[in-house]
mmCIF file of C-alpha atoms and ligand atoms in Angstrom:
data_model
loop_
_atom_site.group_PDB
_atom_site.id
_atom_site.type_symbol
_atom_site.label_atom_id
_atom_site.label_comp_id
_atom_site.label_asym_id
_atom_site.label_seq_id
_atom_site.Cartn_x
_atom_site.Cartn_y
_atom_site.Cartn_z
ATOM 1 C CA MET A 28 -92.413 -5.878 9.591
ATOM 2 C CA GLN A 29 -89.142 -5.037 7.987
ATOM 3 C CA ARG A 30 -88.490 -6.665 4.847
ATOM 4 C CA ILE A 31 -85.115 -8.011 3.699
ATOM 5 C CA GLN A 32 -83.315 -8.519 0.581
ATOM 6 C CA MET A 33 -81.656 -12.007 0.458
ATOM 7 C CA GLY A 34 -77.966 -11.522 -1.108
ATOM 8 C CA PRO A 35 -77.914 -8.482 -3.570
ATOM 9 C CA GLN A 36 -79.703 -10.605 -6.642
ATOM 10 C CA GLY A 37 -81.714 -12.365 -4.029
ATOM 11 C CA PRO A 38 -85.391 -12.699 -2.923
ATOM 12 C CA VAL A 39 -87.157 -10.547 -0.181
ATOM 13 C CA PHE A 40 -88.317 -12.369 2.983
ATOM 14 C CA SER A 41 -90.091 -10.707 5.781
ATOM 15 C CA ARG A 42 -87.444 -10.137 8.796
ATOM 16 C CA LEU A 43 -89.427 -12.458 10.623
ATOM 17 C CA VAL A 44 -90.033 -16.236 9.208
ATOM 18 C CA TYR A 45 -92.429 -18.902 10.060
ATOM 19 C CA GLY A 46 -90.831 -22.257 10.636
ATOM 20 C CA THR A 47 -92.385 -25.275 10.159
ATOM 21 C CA TRP A 48 -90.325 -28.214 11.894
ATOM 22 C CA ARG A 49 -92.824 -28.734 14.814
ATOM 23 C CA LEU A 50 -95.721 -27.979 13.017
ATOM 24 C CA LEU A 51 -97.624 -31.571 13.166
ATOM 25 C CA ALA A 52 -96.548 -31.835 16.729
ATOM 26 C CA THR A 53 -99.941 -30.808 17.719
ATOM 27 C CA ARG A 54 -101.306 -32.326 14.988
ATOM 28 C CA PRO A 55 -103.053 -29.745 13.489
ATOM 29 C CA THR A 56 -105.838 -30.146 10.647
ATOM 30 C CA ALA A 57 -105.572 -28.594 7.243
ATOM 31 C CA GLN A 58 -107.911 -25.641 8.212
ATOM 32 C CA GLU A 59 -105.901 -25.211 11.587
ATOM 33 C CA ILE A 60 -102.857 -24.734 9.544
ATOM 34 C CA ASN A 61 -104.280 -22.478 6.820
ATOM 35 C CA ARG A 62 -105.749 -20.220 9.407
ATOM 36 C CA ARG A 63 -101.881 -20.058 11.014
ATOM 37 C CA ILE A 64 -100.221 -19.025 7.811
ATOM 38 C CA ASN A 65 -103.282 -16.465 7.416
ATOM 39 C CA GLY A 66 -102.440 -15.177 10.913
ATOM 40 C CA CYS A 67 -98.575 -14.835 10.080
ATOM 41 C CA LEU A 68 -99.553 -12.725 7.139
ATOM 42 C CA ASP A 69 -101.763 -10.493 8.952
ATOM 43 C CA LEU A 70 -98.903 -9.699 10.829
ATOM 44 C CA GLY A 71 -96.553 -9.651 8.065
ATOM 45 C CA ILE A 72 -94.991 -12.535 8.004
ATOM 46 C CA THR A 73 -94.693 -13.528 4.413
ATOM 47 C CA THR A 74 -91.801 -15.924 4.534
ATOM 48 C CA VAL A 75 -92.459 -19.761 5.546
ATOM 49 C CA ASP A 76 -89.686 -22.017 5.927
ATOM 50 C CA THR A 77 -89.830 -25.820 5.706
ATOM 51 C CA ALA A 78 -87.961 -28.731 4.769
ATOM 52 C CA GLU A 79 -88.208 -32.205 2.801
ATOM 53 C CA ILE A 80 -87.331 -34.056 6.533
ATOM 54 C CA TYR A 81 -89.607 -32.294 8.633
ATOM 55 C CA GLY A 82 -92.575 -34.578 10.394
ATOM 56 C CA LYS A 83 -91.015 -37.491 8.989
ATOM 57 C CA TYR A 84 -91.303 -36.296 5.412
ATOM 58 C CA GLU A 85 -94.851 -35.196 6.047
ATOM 59 C CA VAL A 86 -94.933 -31.831 6.739
ATOM 60 C CA GLU A 87 -94.569 -30.399 2.990
ATOM 61 C CA GLN A 88 -97.337 -32.246 2.178
ATOM 62 C CA ALA A 89 -99.695 -30.813 5.037
ATOM 63 C CA LEU A 90 -98.676 -27.421 3.634
ATOM 64 C CA GLY A 91 -99.142 -28.047 0.299
ATOM 65 C CA GLU A 92 -102.905 -29.102 1.542
ATOM 66 C CA ALA A 93 -103.303 -25.914 3.721
ATOM 67 C CA LEU A 94 -102.160 -23.401 1.030
ATOM 68 C CA ALA A 95 -104.891 -25.464 -1.646
ATOM 69 C CA LEU A 96 -107.808 -24.122 1.003
ATOM 70 C CA SER A 97 -107.617 -20.406 0.056
ATOM 71 C CA PRO A 98 -106.910 -19.702 -3.869
ATOM 72 C CA GLY A 99 -103.840 -17.024 -3.988
ATOM 73 C CA LEU A 100 -102.504 -17.306 -0.381
ATOM 74 C CA ARG A 101 -99.408 -19.641 -1.684
ATOM 75 C CA ASP A 102 -98.715 -16.416 -4.330
ATOM 76 C CA LYS A 103 -98.672 -13.986 -1.206
ATOM 77 C CA LEU A 104 -96.008 -15.945 0.469
ATOM 78 C CA GLU A 105 -92.367 -16.746 0.049
ATOM 79 C CA LEU A 106 -91.389 -20.560 0.454
ATOM 80 C CA VAL A 107 -88.211 -22.088 1.640
ATOM 81 C CA THR A 108 -87.683 -25.297 1.435
ATOM 82 C CA LYS A 109 -84.341 -27.608 2.327
ATOM 83 C CA ALA A 110 -83.186 -31.352 1.232
ATOM 84 C CA GLY A 111 -80.568 -33.010 1.606
ATOM 85 C CA ILE A 112 -81.017 -35.470 4.697
ATOM 86 C CA TYR A 113 -82.296 -39.019 4.403
ATOM 87 C CA VAL A 114 -83.477 -41.182 6.880
ATOM 88 C CA PRO A 115 -85.023 -44.211 7.319
ATOM 89 C CA CYS A 116 -88.925 -44.258 8.729
ATOM 90 C CA GLU A 117 -91.709 -45.017 7.436
ATOM 91 C CA ARG A 118 -92.360 -43.531 4.327
ATOM 92 C CA HIS A 119 -88.623 -45.065 3.911
ATOM 93 C CA PRO A 120 -88.188 -48.271 5.192
ATOM 94 C CA GLU A 121 -85.391 -49.059 2.583
ATOM 95 C CA ARG A 122 -83.218 -46.306 3.912
ATOM 96 C CA ARG A 123 -80.811 -48.940 6.044
ATOM 97 C CA THR A 124 -79.191 -45.776 8.058
ATOM 98 C CA ALA A 125 -79.146 -42.102 8.140
ATOM 99 C CA TYR A 126 -77.419 -40.202 5.281
ATOM 100 C CA TYR A 127 -76.848 -37.042 3.629
ATOM 101 C CA ASP A 128 -76.639 -36.574 -0.365
ATOM 102 C CA ALA A 129 -75.982 -33.354 -1.517
ATOM 103 C CA THR A 130 -75.088 -34.863 -5.270
ATOM 104 C CA GLY A 131 -76.953 -32.264 -7.700
ATOM 105 C CA GLY A 132 -78.833 -35.220 -8.802
ATOM 106 C CA ARG A 133 -80.082 -36.199 -5.811
ATOM 107 C CA LEU A 134 -81.294 -32.898 -4.667
ATOM 108 C CA ALA A 135 -83.155 -32.297 -8.193
ATOM 109 C CA ARG A 136 -85.164 -35.329 -7.241
ATOM 110 C CA SER A 137 -86.050 -34.134 -4.014
ATOM 111 C CA VAL A 138 -86.830 -30.419 -5.181
ATOM 112 C CA GLU A 139 -88.950 -31.917 -7.906
ATOM 113 C CA GLN A 140 -91.146 -34.220 -5.141
ATOM 114 C CA SER A 141 -91.401 -30.680 -2.591
ATOM 115 C CA LEU A 142 -92.631 -28.750 -5.356
ATOM 116 C CA ARG A 143 -95.600 -31.830 -5.787
ATOM 117 C CA HIS A 144 -95.890 -31.700 -2.181
ATOM 118 C CA LEU A 145 -96.419 -27.969 -2.251
ATOM 119 C CA ARG A 146 -98.107 -27.894 -4.787
ATOM 120 C CA THR A 147 -96.514 -24.840 -6.574
ATOM 121 C CA GLY A 148 -94.309 -24.445 -9.578
ATOM 122 C CA ARG A 149 -91.358 -23.378 -7.684
ATOM 123 C CA VAL A 150 -90.311 -21.914 -4.302
ATOM 124 C CA GLU A 151 -88.788 -18.800 -3.629
ATOM 125 C CA LEU A 152 -85.629 -20.296 -2.002
ATOM 126 C CA PHE A 153 -84.059 -23.715 -1.787
ATOM 127 C CA LEU A 154 -81.333 -24.723 0.721
ATOM 128 C CA VAL A 155 -79.286 -27.398 0.594
ATOM 129 C CA HIS A 156 -79.916 -28.480 4.294
ATOM 130 C CA ARG A 157 -76.519 -29.828 5.210
ATOM 131 C CA PRO A 158 -73.390 -29.969 4.277
ATOM 132 C CA ASP A 159 -72.657 -33.600 2.502
ATOM 133 C CA TRP A 160 -68.696 -34.571 3.134
ATOM 134 C CA LEU A 161 -69.012 -37.030 -0.250
ATOM 135 C CA ALA A 162 -70.620 -34.360 -2.710
ATOM 136 C CA ARG A 163 -67.984 -32.774 -4.641
ATOM 137 C CA ALA A 164 -69.156 -29.115 -4.634
ATOM 138 C CA ALA A 165 -69.026 -29.075 -8.514
ATOM 139 C CA ASP A 166 -71.560 -31.509 -8.426
ATOM 140 C CA THR A 167 -74.045 -29.985 -5.919
ATOM 141 C CA ALA A 168 -73.625 -26.728 -7.996
ATOM 142 C CA GLU A 169 -74.638 -28.253 -11.328
ATOM 143 C CA GLY A 170 -77.656 -29.676 -9.707
ATOM 144 C CA LEU A 171 -78.617 -26.186 -8.426
ATOM 145 C CA ASN A 172 -77.936 -24.006 -11.170
ATOM 146 C CA ARG A 173 -80.062 -26.333 -13.558
ATOM 147 C CA LEU A 174 -82.765 -25.996 -11.135
ATOM 148 C CA LEU A 175 -82.219 -22.071 -11.214
ATOM 149 C CA GLU A 176 -82.352 -21.980 -15.092
ATOM 150 C CA GLU A 177 -85.283 -24.227 -15.145
ATOM 151 C CA GLY A 178 -87.437 -22.034 -12.610
ATOM 152 C CA LYS A 179 -87.765 -24.410 -10.195
ATOM 153 C CA ILE A 180 -86.089 -22.513 -7.908
ATOM 154 C CA ALA A 181 -85.973 -18.868 -7.523
ATOM 155 C CA ALA A 182 -82.574 -18.849 -5.397
ATOM 156 C CA ALA A 183 -80.138 -21.347 -3.977
ATOM 157 C CA GLY A 184 -78.662 -21.568 -0.248
ATOM 158 C CA VAL A 185 -77.524 -23.347 2.330
ATOM 159 C CA SER A 186 -78.055 -24.399 5.860
ATOM 160 C CA ASN A 187 -75.173 -25.555 8.485
ATOM 161 C CA TYR A 188 -72.668 -25.016 6.246
ATOM 162 C CA ASN A 189 -69.308 -23.697 7.790
ATOM 163 C CA VAL A 190 -67.231 -20.818 6.132
ATOM 164 C CA ALA A 191 -65.301 -22.524 3.859
ATOM 165 C CA GLN A 192 -67.949 -24.853 2.862
ATOM 166 C CA PHE A 193 -69.952 -21.962 1.996
ATOM 167 C CA ASP A 194 -66.756 -20.231 -0.280
ATOM 168 C CA LEU A 195 -66.555 -23.471 -2.284
ATOM 169 C CA LEU A 196 -70.001 -24.658 -3.281
ATOM 170 C CA ASN A 197 -70.382 -20.613 -4.116
ATOM 171 C CA ALA A 198 -67.414 -20.877 -6.461
ATOM 172 C CA PHE A 199 -69.195 -23.052 -8.881
ATOM 173 C CA MET A 200 -72.838 -20.696 -8.381
ATOM 174 C CA SER A 201 -74.181 -19.410 -11.461
ATOM 175 C CA ARG A 202 -76.141 -16.988 -9.048
ATOM 176 C CA PRO A 203 -74.330 -16.551 -5.767
ATOM 177 C CA LEU A 204 -75.629 -18.064 -2.966
ATOM 178 C CA VAL A 205 -78.208 -15.948 -1.127
ATOM 179 C CA THR A 206 -78.342 -17.484 2.175
ATOM 180 C CA ASN A 207 -76.846 -19.703 5.348
ATOM 181 C CA GLN A 208 -79.164 -20.924 7.963
ATOM 182 C CA ILE A 209 -77.375 -21.724 10.830
ATOM 183 C CA GLU A 210 -78.054 -22.317 14.288
ATOM 184 C CA PHE A 211 -77.590 -19.095 16.235
ATOM 185 C CA HIS A 212 -78.966 -17.673 19.906
ATOM 186 C CA LEU A 213 -78.379 -16.807 23.347
ATOM 187 C CA LEU A 214 -77.062 -20.547 23.973
ATOM 188 C CA ARG A 215 -74.715 -20.569 20.640
ATOM 189 C CA HIS A 216 -72.415 -17.787 19.864
ATOM 190 C CA GLU A 217 -69.867 -19.573 17.746
ATOM 191 C CA PRO A 218 -71.178 -18.303 14.493
ATOM 192 C CA LEU A 219 -70.378 -14.264 16.008
ATOM 193 C CA THR A 220 -66.483 -15.667 16.463
ATOM 194 C CA ASP A 221 -66.244 -18.416 13.880
ATOM 195 C CA GLY A 222 -66.523 -16.390 10.915
ATOM 196 C CA THR A 223 -69.621 -17.299 9.897
ATOM 197 C CA LEU A 224 -71.613 -13.845 10.449
ATOM 198 C CA ALA A 225 -68.590 -11.985 9.178
ATOM 199 C CA GLN A 226 -69.002 -13.900 5.837
ATOM 200 C CA CYS A 227 -72.705 -13.123 5.698
ATOM 201 C CA GLU A 228 -71.900 -9.689 5.807
ATOM 202 C CA ARG A 229 -69.214 -9.400 3.709
ATOM 203 C CA ALA A 230 -71.062 -10.983 0.770
ATOM 204 C CA GLY A 231 -74.355 -9.093 1.776
ATOM 205 C CA VAL A 232 -76.484 -12.249 2.731
ATOM 206 C CA ALA A 233 -78.736 -12.072 5.262
ATOM 207 C CA PRO A 234 -78.664 -15.395 7.618
ATOM 208 C CA MET A 235 -81.724 -17.105 8.422
ATOM 209 C CA VAL A 236 -81.005 -18.467 12.131
ATOM 210 C CA TRP A 237 -82.766 -21.471 13.310
ATOM 211 C CA SER A 238 -83.653 -22.121 17.066
ATOM 212 C CA PRO A 239 -83.862 -18.374 17.979
ATOM 213 C CA LEU A 240 -84.758 -19.130 21.245
ATOM 214 C CA ALA A 241 -82.321 -22.330 21.922
ATOM 215 C CA GLY A 242 -85.524 -24.541 20.892
ATOM 216 C CA GLY A 243 -87.195 -23.599 24.242
ATOM 217 C CA ARG A 244 -83.544 -24.147 26.349
ATOM 218 C CA LEU A 245 -83.777 -20.671 26.781
ATOM 219 C CA PHE A 246 -86.379 -21.199 29.969
ATOM 220 C CA ASP A 247 -85.413 -24.131 31.154
ATOM 221 C CA PRO A 248 -84.968 -23.535 35.184
ATOM 222 C CA GLU A 249 -82.551 -26.228 35.625
ATOM 223 C CA SER A 250 -79.603 -23.898 32.776
ATOM 224 C CA PRO A 251 -77.466 -21.895 35.045
ATOM 225 C CA ALA A 252 -77.396 -19.781 31.683
ATOM 226 C CA ALA A 253 -80.983 -19.876 31.256
ATOM 227 C CA ARG A 254 -81.286 -18.579 35.190
ATOM 228 C CA ARG A 255 -78.819 -16.333 34.216
ATOM 229 C CA LEU A 256 -80.476 -14.692 31.274
ATOM 230 C CA ALA A 257 -83.122 -14.455 33.286
ATOM 231 C CA ASP A 258 -82.093 -12.440 35.639
ATOM 232 C CA ALA A 259 -80.322 -9.826 33.448
ATOM 233 C CA ALA A 260 -83.730 -9.596 31.574
ATOM 234 C CA ALA A 261 -85.759 -8.542 34.356
ATOM 235 C CA GLY A 262 -83.196 -6.120 35.184
ATOM 236 C CA MET A 263 -83.507 -4.523 31.826
ATOM 237 C CA ALA A 264 -86.986 -5.236 30.538
ATOM 238 C CA GLY A 265 -87.976 -1.625 31.911
ATOM 239 C CA ARG A 266 -85.974 0.074 29.570
ATOM 240 C CA TYR A 267 -87.704 -1.902 26.486
ATOM 241 C CA GLY A 268 -91.811 -1.592 27.985
ATOM 242 C CA GLY A 269 -91.399 -4.601 29.970
ATOM 243 C CA ALA A 270 -90.075 -6.874 27.489
ATOM 244 C CA SER A 271 -89.912 -10.607 28.366
ATOM 245 C CA LEU A 272 -86.681 -12.732 27.986
ATOM 246 C CA GLU A 273 -87.781 -14.601 24.839
ATOM 247 C CA GLN A 274 -88.593 -10.977 23.134
ATOM 248 C CA LEU A 275 -84.988 -9.435 24.168
ATOM 249 C CA ALA A 276 -83.453 -12.959 22.778
ATOM 250 C CA TYR A 277 -84.937 -11.853 19.547
ATOM 251 C CA ALA A 278 -83.700 -8.595 19.788
ATOM 252 C CA TRP A 279 -80.921 -9.648 20.708
ATOM 253 C CA LEU A 280 -80.331 -11.587 17.137
ATOM 254 C CA LEU A 281 -82.051 -8.924 15.176
ATOM 255 C CA ALA A 282 -79.180 -6.240 16.498
ATOM 256 C CA HIS A 283 -76.748 -7.979 14.400
ATOM 257 C CA PRO A 284 -75.144 -6.392 11.406
ATOM 258 C CA SER A 285 -75.484 -9.054 9.219
ATOM 259 C CA ARG A 286 -79.303 -8.710 9.134
ATOM 260 C CA PRO A 287 -80.159 -12.178 10.551
ATOM 261 C CA LEU A 288 -83.607 -13.572 9.817
ATOM 262 C CA PRO A 289 -84.871 -15.743 12.890
ATOM 263 C CA VAL A 290 -86.860 -18.715 12.004
ATOM 264 C CA LEU A 291 -89.788 -18.685 14.642
ATOM 265 C CA GLY A 292 -90.491 -22.190 15.800
ATOM 266 C CA SER A 293 -93.664 -21.601 17.753
ATOM 267 C CA SER A 294 -97.234 -21.930 16.495
ATOM 268 C CA ARG A 295 -98.789 -20.475 19.207
ATOM 269 C CA ASP A 296 -100.303 -16.786 18.518
ATOM 270 C CA GLU A 297 -99.636 -15.530 21.190
ATOM 271 C CA ARG A 298 -95.510 -16.367 20.995
ATOM 272 C CA ILE A 299 -96.007 -15.159 17.107
ATOM 273 C CA ARG A 300 -97.290 -11.703 18.007
ATOM 274 C CA SER A 301 -94.829 -11.340 20.721
ATOM 275 C CA ALA A 302 -91.984 -12.138 18.452
ATOM 276 C CA VAL A 303 -93.309 -9.365 15.984
ATOM 277 C CA ARG A 304 -93.463 -6.943 19.281
ATOM 278 C CA ALA A 305 -89.906 -8.118 19.714
ATOM 279 C CA SER A 306 -88.895 -6.845 16.250
ATOM 280 C CA GLU A 307 -89.283 -3.402 16.792
ATOM 281 C CA LEU A 308 -86.749 -3.321 19.674
ATOM 282 C CA VAL A 309 -83.724 -2.183 19.192
ATOM 283 C CA LEU A 310 -81.129 -3.086 22.017
ATOM 284 C CA GLU A 311 -78.629 -0.198 23.657
ATOM 285 C CA ARG A 312 -75.439 -1.634 23.124
ATOM 286 C CA GLU A 313 -74.761 -2.099 26.658
ATOM 287 C CA ASP A 314 -77.931 -4.524 26.860
ATOM 288 C CA TRP A 315 -76.435 -6.637 24.064
ATOM 289 C CA TYR A 316 -73.125 -7.358 26.183
ATOM 290 C CA ALA A 317 -74.579 -7.461 29.123
ATOM 291 C CA LEU A 318 -76.977 -10.421 27.504
ATOM 292 C CA TRP A 319 -73.670 -11.670 26.039
ATOM 293 C CA GLU A 320 -71.962 -11.803 29.537
ATOM 294 C CA ALA A 321 -75.144 -13.318 30.974
ATOM 295 C CA ALA A 322 -75.275 -16.065 28.490
ATOM 296 C CA GLN A 323 -71.465 -16.926 28.679
ATOM 297 C CA GLY A 324 -71.147 -16.496 32.764
ATOM 298 C CA ARG A 325 -68.376 -14.297 32.201
ATOM 299 C CA ARG A 326 -67.265 -10.954 31.478
ATOM 300 C CA ILE A 327 -66.227 -9.881 28.113
ATOM 301 C CA PRO A 328 -62.363 -10.279 27.500
HETATM 302 N N1 NAP B 20 -81.448 -25.450 8.784
HETATM 303 C C1 NAP B 20 -81.715 -26.153 9.908
HETATM 304 O O1 NAP B 20 -81.177 -27.429 9.701
HETATM 305 C C2 NAP B 20 -82.879 -26.281 11.140
HETATM 306 C C3 NAP B 20 -83.186 -26.870 12.130
HETATM 307 C C4 NAP B 20 -83.699 -27.133 13.109
HETATM 308 C C5 NAP B 20 -84.942 -25.992 12.866
HETATM 309 N N2 NAP B 20 -84.787 -25.250 11.588
HETATM 310 C C6 NAP B 20 -86.069 -24.232 11.254
HETATM 311 O O2 NAP B 20 -86.497 -23.531 12.696
HETATM 312 C C7 NAP B 20 -87.351 -23.164 12.863
HETATM 313 C C8 NAP B 20 -87.144 -23.224 14.515
HETATM 314 O O3 NAP B 20 -86.735 -23.651 15.092
HETATM 315 P P1 NAP B 20 -87.169 -24.178 16.537
HETATM 316 O O4 NAP B 20 -88.424 -24.568 16.862
HETATM 317 O O5 NAP B 20 -86.357 -25.109 17.241
HETATM 318 O O6 NAP B 20 -87.268 -22.749 17.160
HETATM 319 P P2 NAP B 20 -87.359 -21.928 18.588
HETATM 320 O O7 NAP B 20 -88.349 -20.928 18.966
HETATM 321 O O8 NAP B 20 -85.620 -22.050 19.376
HETATM 322 O O9 NAP B 20 -87.696 -23.331 19.531
HETATM 323 C C9 NAP B 20 -89.172 -23.346 19.464
HETATM 324 C C10 NAP B 20 -89.753 -24.059 20.598
HETATM 325 O O10 NAP B 20 -89.602 -23.463 22.062
HETATM 326 C C11 NAP B 20 -90.644 -23.333 23.032
HETATM 327 N N3 NAP B 20 -90.930 -22.157 23.577
HETATM 328 C C12 NAP B 20 -91.237 -20.628 22.777
HETATM 329 N N4 NAP B 20 -91.034 -19.644 23.725
HETATM 330 C C13 NAP B 20 -91.533 -20.283 24.988
HETATM 331 C C14 NAP B 20 -91.252 -19.891 26.160
HETATM 332 N N5 NAP B 20 -91.493 -18.610 26.366
HETATM 333 N N6 NAP B 20 -91.123 -20.551 27.111
HETATM 334 C C15 NAP B 20 -91.163 -22.135 26.839
HETATM 335 N N7 NAP B 20 -91.160 -22.351 25.804
HETATM 336 C C16 NAP B 20 -90.906 -21.965 24.593
HETATM 337 C C17 NAP B 20 -91.851 -23.786 21.951
HETATM 338 O O11 NAP B 20 -92.646 -24.414 22.549
HETATM 339 P P3 NAP B 20 -94.411 -24.139 21.929
HETATM 340 O O12 NAP B 20 -94.509 -24.740 20.324
HETATM 341 O O13 NAP B 20 -95.060 -24.709 22.534
HETATM 342 O O14 NAP B 20 -94.648 -22.733 21.678
HETATM 343 C C18 NAP B 20 -91.135 -24.801 20.830
HETATM 344 O O15 NAP B 20 -90.817 -25.735 21.353
HETATM 345 C C19 NAP B 20 -88.074 -24.282 12.573
HETATM 346 O O16 NAP B 20 -89.709 -24.681 12.735
HETATM 347 C C20 NAP B 20 -87.437 -24.769 11.457
HETATM 348 O O17 NAP B 20 -88.305 -24.139 10.596
HETATM 349 C C21 NAP B 20 -84.062 -25.218 10.838
#
C-alpha cells in the first residue's frame, strides 16, 4: 500500500483510509470492530477516519473500546477525527437546532472529549468538519495552534472548505494545514474545476476524499449517469484485468496529480480488499477521460 505525506510537514498516511461514518449501521460488537481494523492493517490500511458526530456521537467511543481490546493496536494506526458540527440528538437534547461552531475554544473542548472517547493522548490529524460562517479564522486558528502546541493533535486540517476559506485559515496557522477532506467522485466533479484540487497540488497538500463511490449512488440502476458509467466501465474492464466499476472509480480518483486519499465507506471485507486491488490500477489517460464523459453525459469541451 502506497503511503502519502500529508503536506510538507504533515504525518504519513496509507493511500486508502478506513472511514467510520457508517461503522455502527450493522451494530457491530467491539470485537467485530477490532477484527475489521486488524483486517485493514493486514492490507496496509493504517489510517482511520472518524468524527465526533459520527453515529450520533457514538462512533468514537465504540472505536476507543475496540482499539483497547488489542494492546499496541492504536500505535499501529493514524487516527483522524473532526469536530465542529453540533446537532440535537438523544445525547444532546439541550440543543435547539443543528449548528456549526469552529471557534477555537469549542473545537478544543471537542478534541479533549474525542481523546477521552478514543482512549488516546493525541490524534495524528484533527479536521474542522465544516466551515462555520460565524467563526473568525483567527479564532479558529488560535484553538488549533494551541492544540498543536500541547501535542493533542499532531497536525490540523479542514473539511469541506472552499479555496478562499482554506487560504484564510491557513494564513493564521502556526503550522500549515495538511489536508482538505472533500466530496469528490465520479458523480461530483466540482473539485476539478473550482480550484480546490489545484490549491491542494500547489500547497503540496494531499486531499482526503469522502464518499469515493458517491455513497453507493454510483451503482444506482435508476441513475442515467450510473448506467452510462457501468457501460463505460464494462467496455474498458478488459484492459484492467476485469476491474469492476467500483475499482475503476477508485482508480479514477487516484489518478489525479493532487494525490487524493479515498476514505472508504464500506466495512465489508470483500469491498475493502477490492479497493486495495484497485489502488494498484493505473488508468490510461483516454480511459480517465472516457469515464469523465460517461459521468457528465457529454463530450469534453
Ligand atoms: N468530511 C465529511 O464531511 C465526510 C462526509 C461523509 C463521509 N465522510 C467520510 O468518508 C467515508 C466514506 O464515505 P461513504 O461511506 O459515503 O463512502 P462510499 O464508499 O462512497 O459509500 C459507501 C456506501 O456505498 C455502498 N457500496 C459500496 N460499494 C458498493 C457496490 N459495489 N454496490 C452497491 N453499494 C456499494 C456501501 O454499502 P456497504 O456498506 O453495504 O458495503 C456504503 O453504503 C465515511 O466513512 C467518513 O469517514 C466524511
